[in-house]
PDB file of C-alpha atoms in Angstrom:
ATOM      1  CA  MET B 258      29.922  -5.977 -14.522  1.00 42.00           C
ATOM      2  CA  LEU B 259      26.979  -7.944 -13.097  1.00 40.00           C
ATOM      3  CA  ARG B 260      28.684  -7.917  -9.716  1.00 46.00           C
ATOM      4  CA  SER B 261      28.854  -4.111  -9.835  1.00 43.00           C
ATOM      5  CA  VAL B 262      25.179  -3.892 -10.762  1.00 38.00           C
ATOM      6  CA  LEU B 263      24.261  -6.255  -7.920  1.00 43.00           C
ATOM      7  CA  LEU B 264      26.309  -4.253  -5.417  1.00 42.00           C
ATOM      8  CA  ALA B 265      24.893  -0.929  -6.659  1.00 42.00           C
ATOM      9  CA  THR B 266      21.354  -2.330  -6.393  1.00 44.00           C
ATOM     10  CA  ALA B 267      22.046  -3.509  -2.876  1.00 44.00           C
ATOM     11  CA  LEU B 268      23.354  -0.100  -1.856  1.00 41.00           C
ATOM     12  CA  ILE B 269      20.413   1.720  -3.427  1.00 42.00           C
ATOM     13  CA  ILE B 270      17.898  -0.583  -1.784  1.00 43.00           C
ATOM     14  CA  THR B 271      19.466  -0.447   1.660  1.00 41.00           C
ATOM     15  CA  GLY B 272      20.315   3.257   1.649  1.00 42.00           C
ATOM     16  CA  PRO B 273      16.914   4.668   2.714  1.00 42.00           C
ATOM     17  CA  VAL B 274      15.826   1.714   4.833  1.00 39.00           C
ATOM     18  CA  VAL B 275      15.579   2.742   8.477  1.00 41.00           C
ATOM     19  CA  SER B 276      12.918   0.565  10.048  1.00 46.00           C
ATOM     20  CA  ALA B 277      13.120  -2.329  12.475  1.00 43.00           C
ATOM     21  CA  HIS B 278      13.638  -4.716   9.564  1.00 48.00           C
ATOM     22  CA  ALA B 279      16.697  -2.838   8.251  1.00 50.00           C
ATOM     23  CA  ASP B 280      19.168  -5.354   9.657  1.00 84.00           C
ATOM     24  CA  GLU B 281      17.235  -8.248   8.130  1.00 91.00           C
ATOM     25  CA  VAL B 282      17.184  -6.517   4.752  1.00 91.00           C
ATOM     26  CA  GLU B 283      20.887  -5.746   4.905  1.00 93.00           C
ATOM     27  CA  ASP B 284      21.668  -9.299   6.004  1.00 93.00           C
ATOM     28  CA  ALA B 285      19.693 -10.776   3.110  1.00 92.00           C
ATOM     29  CA  ILE B 286      21.428  -8.508   0.606  1.00 92.00           C
ATOM     30  CA  LYS B 287      24.858  -9.297   2.065  1.00 94.00           C
ATOM     31  CA  GLU B 288      24.070 -13.034   1.908  1.00 94.00           C
ATOM     32  CA  ALA B 289      22.939 -12.605  -1.690  1.00 91.00           C
ATOM     33  CA  LEU B 290      26.154 -10.811  -2.607  1.00 92.00           C
ATOM     34  CA  GLU B 291      28.268 -13.448  -0.880  1.00 94.00           C
ATOM     35  CA  ALA B 292      26.360 -16.240  -2.612  1.00 92.00           C
ATOM     36  CA  TYR B 293      26.753 -14.472  -5.941  1.00 93.00           C
ATOM     37  CA  GLN B 294      30.497 -14.079  -5.405  1.00 94.00           C
ATOM     38  CA  ASN B 295      30.619 -17.833  -4.736  1.00 93.00           C
ATOM     39  CA  GLU B 296      28.659 -18.415  -7.970  1.00 94.00           C
ATOM     40  CA  ASP B 297      25.644 -19.716  -6.020  1.00 94.00           C
ATOM     41  CA  ARG B 298      23.100 -17.866  -8.126  1.00 93.00           C
ATOM     42  CA  ASN B 299      20.106 -19.737  -6.714  1.00 94.00           C
ATOM     43  CA  THR B 300      20.827 -18.599  -3.151  1.00 93.00           C
ATOM     44  CA  ALA B 301      21.671 -15.106  -4.385  1.00 91.00           C
ATOM     45  CA  ARG B 302      18.315 -14.886  -6.157  1.00 93.00           C
ATOM     46  CA  GLN B 303      16.424 -16.252  -3.143  1.00 94.00           C
ATOM     47  CA  GLN B 304      18.092 -13.830  -0.749  1.00 93.00           C
ATOM     48  CA  LEU B 305      17.444 -10.845  -3.030  1.00 89.00           C
ATOM     49  CA  SER B 306      13.809 -11.922  -3.369  1.00 86.00           C
ATOM     50  CA  TYR B 307      13.601 -12.125   0.413  1.00 89.00           C
ATOM     51  CA  ALA B 308      15.079  -8.622   0.761  1.00 87.00           C
ATOM     52  CA  VAL B 309      12.577  -7.265  -1.761  1.00 84.00           C
ATOM     53  CA  GLN B 310       9.755  -8.931   0.176  1.00 84.00           C
ATOM     54  CA  LEU B 311      10.934  -7.333   3.426  1.00 86.00           C
ATOM     55  CA  ILE B 312      11.161  -3.908   1.794  1.00 85.00           C
ATOM     56  CA  GLY B 313       7.665  -4.412   0.377  1.00 81.00           C
ATOM     57  CA  GLN B 314       6.346  -5.156   3.853  1.00 82.00           C
ATOM     58  CA  GLN B 315       7.988  -1.990   5.141  1.00 86.00           C
ATOM     59  CA  ALA B 316       6.223  -0.032   2.416  1.00 82.00           C
ATOM     60  CA  ALA B 317       2.898  -1.689   3.305  1.00 82.00           C
ATOM     61  CA  ASP B 318       3.453  -0.831   6.968  1.00 86.00           C
ATOM     62  CA  ALA B 319       4.042   2.808   5.969  1.00 85.00           C
ATOM     63  CA  LEU B 320       0.669   2.769   4.203  1.00 89.00           C
ATOM     64  CA  GLY B 321      -0.978   1.775   7.469  1.00 90.00           C
ATOM     65  CA  LYS B 322       0.291   4.965   9.087  1.00 92.00           C
ATOM     66  CA  VAL B 323      -1.918   7.117   6.847  1.00 93.00           C
ATOM     67  CA  LEU B 324      -5.057   5.432   8.146  1.00 96.00           C
ATOM     68  CA  PRO B 325      -6.834   7.500  10.793  1.00 97.00           C
ATOM     69  CA  ASP B 326      -7.480   6.714  14.420  1.00 96.00           C
ATOM     70  CA  ALA B 327     -11.078   6.019  15.372  1.00 97.00           C
ATOM     71  CA  LEU B 328     -13.355   9.023  15.182  1.00 97.00           C
ATOM     72  CA  SER B 329     -15.267  10.073  18.283  1.00 97.00           C
ATOM     73  CA  GLY B 330     -17.616   7.297  19.433  1.00 97.00           C
ATOM     74  CA  TRP B 331     -16.020   4.707  17.152  1.00 98.00           C
ATOM     75  CA  GLU B 332     -13.602   1.849  17.834  1.00 98.00           C
ATOM     76  CA  ALA B 333     -10.722   0.983  15.502  1.00 97.00           C
ATOM     77  CA  GLU B 334      -9.355  -2.463  14.791  1.00 97.00           C
ATOM     78  CA  ASP B 335      -5.642  -3.001  14.288  1.00 96.00           C
ATOM     79  CA  VAL B 336      -4.154  -2.003  10.949  1.00 95.00           C
ATOM     80  CA  GLU B 337      -3.512  -4.935   8.622  1.00 92.00           C
ATOM     81  CA  SER B 338      -0.750  -4.499   6.049  1.00 87.00           C
ATOM     82  CA  ASN B 339       0.383  -6.866   3.349  1.00 79.00           C
ATOM     83  CA  SER B 340       2.863  -6.973   0.518  1.00 74.00           C
ATOM     84  CA  ALA B 341       2.668 -10.639  -0.427  1.00 63.00           C
ATOM     85  CA  GLY B 342      -1.043 -11.295  -0.971  1.00 57.00           C
ATOM     86  CA  LEU B 343      -1.610  -9.087  -4.009  1.00 54.00           C
ATOM     87  CA  ALA B 344      -0.324 -11.469  -6.667  1.00 53.00           C
ATOM     88  CA  MET B 345      -3.720 -11.421  -8.403  1.00 54.00           C
ATOM     89  CA  LEU B 346      -3.217  -7.677  -8.973  1.00 55.00           C
ATOM     90  CA  GLY B 347       0.280  -8.144 -10.349  1.00 59.00           C
ATOM     91  CA  GLY B 348       1.869  -7.437  -6.974  1.00 68.00           C
ATOM     92  CA  GLY B 349       1.748  -4.347  -4.818  1.00 80.00           C
ATOM     93  CA  ILE B 350       1.209  -3.289  -1.235  1.00 86.00           C
ATOM     94  CA  GLN B 351      -1.906  -2.949   0.890  1.00 88.00           C
ATOM     95  CA  ALA B 352      -3.065  -1.643   4.245  1.00 92.00           C
ATOM     96  CA  LYS B 353      -6.551  -1.681   5.707  1.00 95.00           C
ATOM     97  CA  ARG B 354      -8.333  -0.857   8.910  1.00 97.00           C
ATOM     98  CA  ALA B 355     -11.894  -1.344  10.095  1.00 98.00           C
ATOM     99  CA  TYR B 356     -13.883   0.871  12.435  1.00 98.00           C
ATOM    100  CA  THR B 357     -17.078   0.009  14.318  1.00 98.00           C
ATOM    101  CA  LYS B 358     -19.755   1.881  16.208  1.00 98.00           C
ATOM    102  CA  GLY B 359     -22.580  -0.389  17.313  1.00 96.00           C
ATOM    103  CA  ASP B 360     -23.752  -2.205  14.182  1.00 97.00           C
ATOM    104  CA  ASP B 361     -22.141   0.347  11.857  1.00 97.00           C
ATOM    105  CA  ARG B 362     -18.867  -0.530  10.174  1.00 98.00           C
ATOM    106  CA  VAL B 363     -16.422   1.390   7.985  1.00 98.00           C
ATOM    107  CA  GLU B 364     -13.423  -0.191   6.299  1.00 98.00           C
ATOM    108  CA  ILE B 365     -10.639   1.802   4.690  1.00 98.00           C
ATOM    109  CA  GLN B 366      -8.275   0.057   2.315  1.00 95.00           C
ATOM    110  CA  VAL B 367      -5.236   1.469   0.511  1.00 94.00           C
ATOM    111  CA  ILE B 368      -3.643  -0.488  -2.321  1.00 89.00           C
ATOM    112  CA  GLY B 369      -0.562   0.722  -4.130  1.00 86.00           C
ATOM    113  CA  ASP B 370       2.226  -0.068  -6.535  1.00 80.00           C
ATOM    114  CA  SER B 371       0.198  -2.626  -8.478  1.00 77.00           C
ATOM    115  CA  PRO B 372       0.749  -2.738 -12.255  1.00 75.00           C
ATOM    116  CA  LEU B 373      -2.721  -4.139 -12.930  1.00 73.00           C
ATOM    117  CA  LEU B 374      -4.388  -1.707 -10.575  1.00 73.00           C
ATOM    118  CA  SER B 375      -2.684   1.237 -12.271  1.00 67.00           C
ATOM    119  CA  GLN B 376      -4.642   0.470 -15.450  1.00 70.00           C
ATOM    120  CA  PHE B 377      -7.908   0.443 -13.491  1.00 71.00           C
ATOM    121  CA  MET B 378      -6.997   3.710 -11.751  1.00 70.00           C
ATOM    122  CA  ALA B 379      -6.627   5.424 -15.129  1.00 69.00           C
ATOM    123  CA  LEU B 380     -10.252   4.501 -15.885  1.00 70.00           C
ATOM    124  CA  MET B 381     -11.396   5.794 -12.507  1.00 71.00           C
ATOM    125  CA  SER B 382      -9.743   9.144 -13.125  1.00 69.00           C
ATOM    126  CA  ASN B 383     -11.966   9.688 -16.163  1.00 72.00           C
ATOM    127  CA  PRO B 384     -15.297  11.341 -15.138  1.00 69.00           C
ATOM    128  CA  ALA B 385     -17.099   9.850 -18.166  1.00 74.00           C
ATOM    129  CA  MET B 386     -16.041   6.354 -17.122  1.00 73.00           C
ATOM    130  CA  ALA B 387     -17.100   7.083 -13.554  1.00 70.00           C
ATOM    131  CA  ALA B 388     -20.571   8.009 -14.736  1.00 71.00           C
ATOM    132  CA  ALA B 389     -20.711   4.858 -16.864  1.00 74.00           C
ATOM    133  CA  MET B 390     -19.845   2.811 -13.754  1.00 75.00           C
ATOM    134  CA  GLY B 391     -22.727   4.442 -11.874  1.00 80.00           C
ATOM    135  CA  SER B 392     -20.516   6.573  -9.642  1.00 84.00           C
ATOM    136  CA  LYS B 393     -20.739  10.278  -9.040  1.00 87.00           C
ATOM    137  CA  PRO B 394     -17.643  12.439  -8.740  1.00 87.00           C
ATOM    138  CA  THR B 395     -17.053  14.554  -5.651  1.00 89.00           C
ATOM    139  CA  LYS B 396     -14.091  16.121  -3.845  1.00 91.00           C
ATOM    140  CA  ILE B 397     -12.737  15.098  -0.477  1.00 94.00           C
ATOM    141  CA  ASN B 398     -10.055  17.352   0.983  1.00 92.00           C
ATOM    142  CA  GLY B 399      -9.471  18.717  -2.513  1.00 90.00           C
ATOM    143  CA  GLN B 400      -8.991  15.234  -3.941  1.00 90.00           C
ATOM    144  CA  MET B 401     -11.233  13.829  -6.690  1.00 87.00           C
ATOM    145  CA  ALA B 402     -13.306  10.934  -5.383  1.00 90.00           C
ATOM    146  CA  LEU B 403     -16.028   8.687  -6.742  1.00 89.00           C
ATOM    147  CA  VAL B 404     -19.054   7.661  -4.705  1.00 92.00           C
ATOM    148  CA  ASP B 405     -21.126   4.705  -5.885  1.00 91.00           C
ATOM    149  CA  SER B 406     -24.794   4.009  -5.167  1.00 88.00           C
ATOM    150  CA  ASP B 407     -23.898   2.153  -1.928  1.00 90.00           C
ATOM    151  CA  GLY B 408     -21.849   5.109  -0.669  1.00 93.00           C
ATOM    152  CA  LYS B 409     -18.497   3.411  -1.331  1.00 95.00           C
ATOM    153  CA  ILE B 410     -15.847   6.086  -1.819  1.00 95.00           C
ATOM    154  CA  SER B 411     -12.899   5.489  -4.137  1.00 92.00           C
ATOM    155  CA  MET B 412      -9.968   7.850  -4.621  1.00 91.00           C
ATOM    156  CA  VAL B 413      -6.856   7.626  -6.746  1.00 88.00           C
ATOM    157  CA  ILE B 414      -3.946   9.305  -4.970  1.00 90.00           C
ATOM    158  CA  ALA B 415      -0.732  10.341  -6.751  1.00 87.00           C
ATOM    159  CA  ASN B 416      -1.560   7.943  -9.616  1.00 83.00           C
ATOM    160  CA  ARG B 417      -0.153   5.238  -7.341  1.00 86.00           C
ATOM    161  CA  PHE B 418      -2.682   4.428  -4.661  1.00 90.00           C
ATOM    162  CA  LEU B 419      -6.305   3.382  -4.680  1.00 90.00           C
ATOM    163  CA  VAL B 420      -8.130   4.300  -1.476  1.00 94.00           C
ATOM    164  CA  THR B 421     -11.551   2.817  -0.783  1.00 95.00           C
ATOM    165  CA  VAL B 422     -13.875   3.611   2.095  1.00 98.00           C
ATOM    166  CA  GLU B 423     -16.869   1.327   2.414  1.00 98.00           C
ATOM    167  CA  GLY B 424     -19.094  -0.433   4.901  1.00 97.00           C
ATOM    168  CA  SER B 425     -22.534  -0.496   6.453  1.00 97.00           C
ATOM    169  CA  ALA B 426     -22.242   2.943   8.052  1.00 97.00           C
ATOM    170  CA  SER B 427     -23.967   6.011   6.621  1.00 96.00           C
ATOM    171  CA  SER B 428     -22.513   7.951   3.698  1.00 94.00           C
ATOM    172  CA  ASP B 429     -21.777  10.805   6.103  1.00 95.00           C
ATOM    173  CA  ASP B 430     -19.725   8.492   8.326  1.00 97.00           C
ATOM    174  CA  LYS B 431     -17.807   7.102   5.356  1.00 97.00           C
ATOM    175  CA  THR B 432     -17.136  10.635   4.128  1.00 96.00           C
ATOM    176  CA  ALA B 433     -15.915  11.654   7.599  1.00 97.00           C
ATOM    177  CA  TYR B 434     -13.463   8.749   7.565  1.00 98.00           C
ATOM    178  CA  ALA B 435     -12.340   9.574   4.020  1.00 97.00           C
ATOM    179  CA  LYS B 436     -11.627  13.135   5.179  1.00 97.00           C
ATOM    180  CA  ALA B 437      -9.624  11.803   8.146  1.00 97.00           C
ATOM    181  CA  ILE B 438      -7.122   9.931   5.944  1.00 96.00           C
ATOM    182  CA  ASP B 439      -3.743  11.662   5.781  1.00 93.00           C
ATOM    183  CA  LEU B 440      -3.751  12.167   2.009  1.00 91.00           C
ATOM    184  CA  LYS B 441      -0.699  14.452   2.031  1.00 91.00           C
ATOM    185  CA  LYS B 442       1.334  11.814   3.827  1.00 92.00           C
ATOM    186  CA  LEU B 443       0.060   9.193   1.377  1.00 92.00           C
ATOM    187  CA  GLN B 444       1.087  11.358  -1.589  1.00 90.00           C
ATOM    188  CA  SER B 445       4.589  11.650  -0.162  1.00 89.00           C
ATOM    189  CA  LEU B 446       5.179   7.901   0.138  1.00 86.00           C
TER     190      LEU B 446
END
């Protein structure tokens, strides 16, 4: 029975995977299944954990694709994505990108699939709580957003992702970057 569950899980996990890491994911799952069949549960567990980590990195990389290119007159740094460094938030995935124009800086960060963060996002979705936190509600591309006194913009997308736009740039620049994020693509992830 457990063997069937393990095989079904492996097939479900590998089915939609189509990125450059697909072979590595499949290899790890196959090694896990082989180890399990040989009653080497420690190796099976390690290989499945490795496959999950690779899939998490793929998901984090997909988050990076919703971040916009540099706006006119700005320069963009490389996208940084991460699936392993969010242990303090109960796990999850993250992508961020910074933009500069002279001394002005904007940083966009997207965090998702974090159990701890999901509790915080529920608070952010409540306008009364937003006011209590000193933020004012606004809409960006039809999406509810909160803007704090420093101009930091926070948005909860699809009850799964927290998007923040912050930095030393003007509120107008931060808003322009928030509007440039592909929110529809993010909602579909």
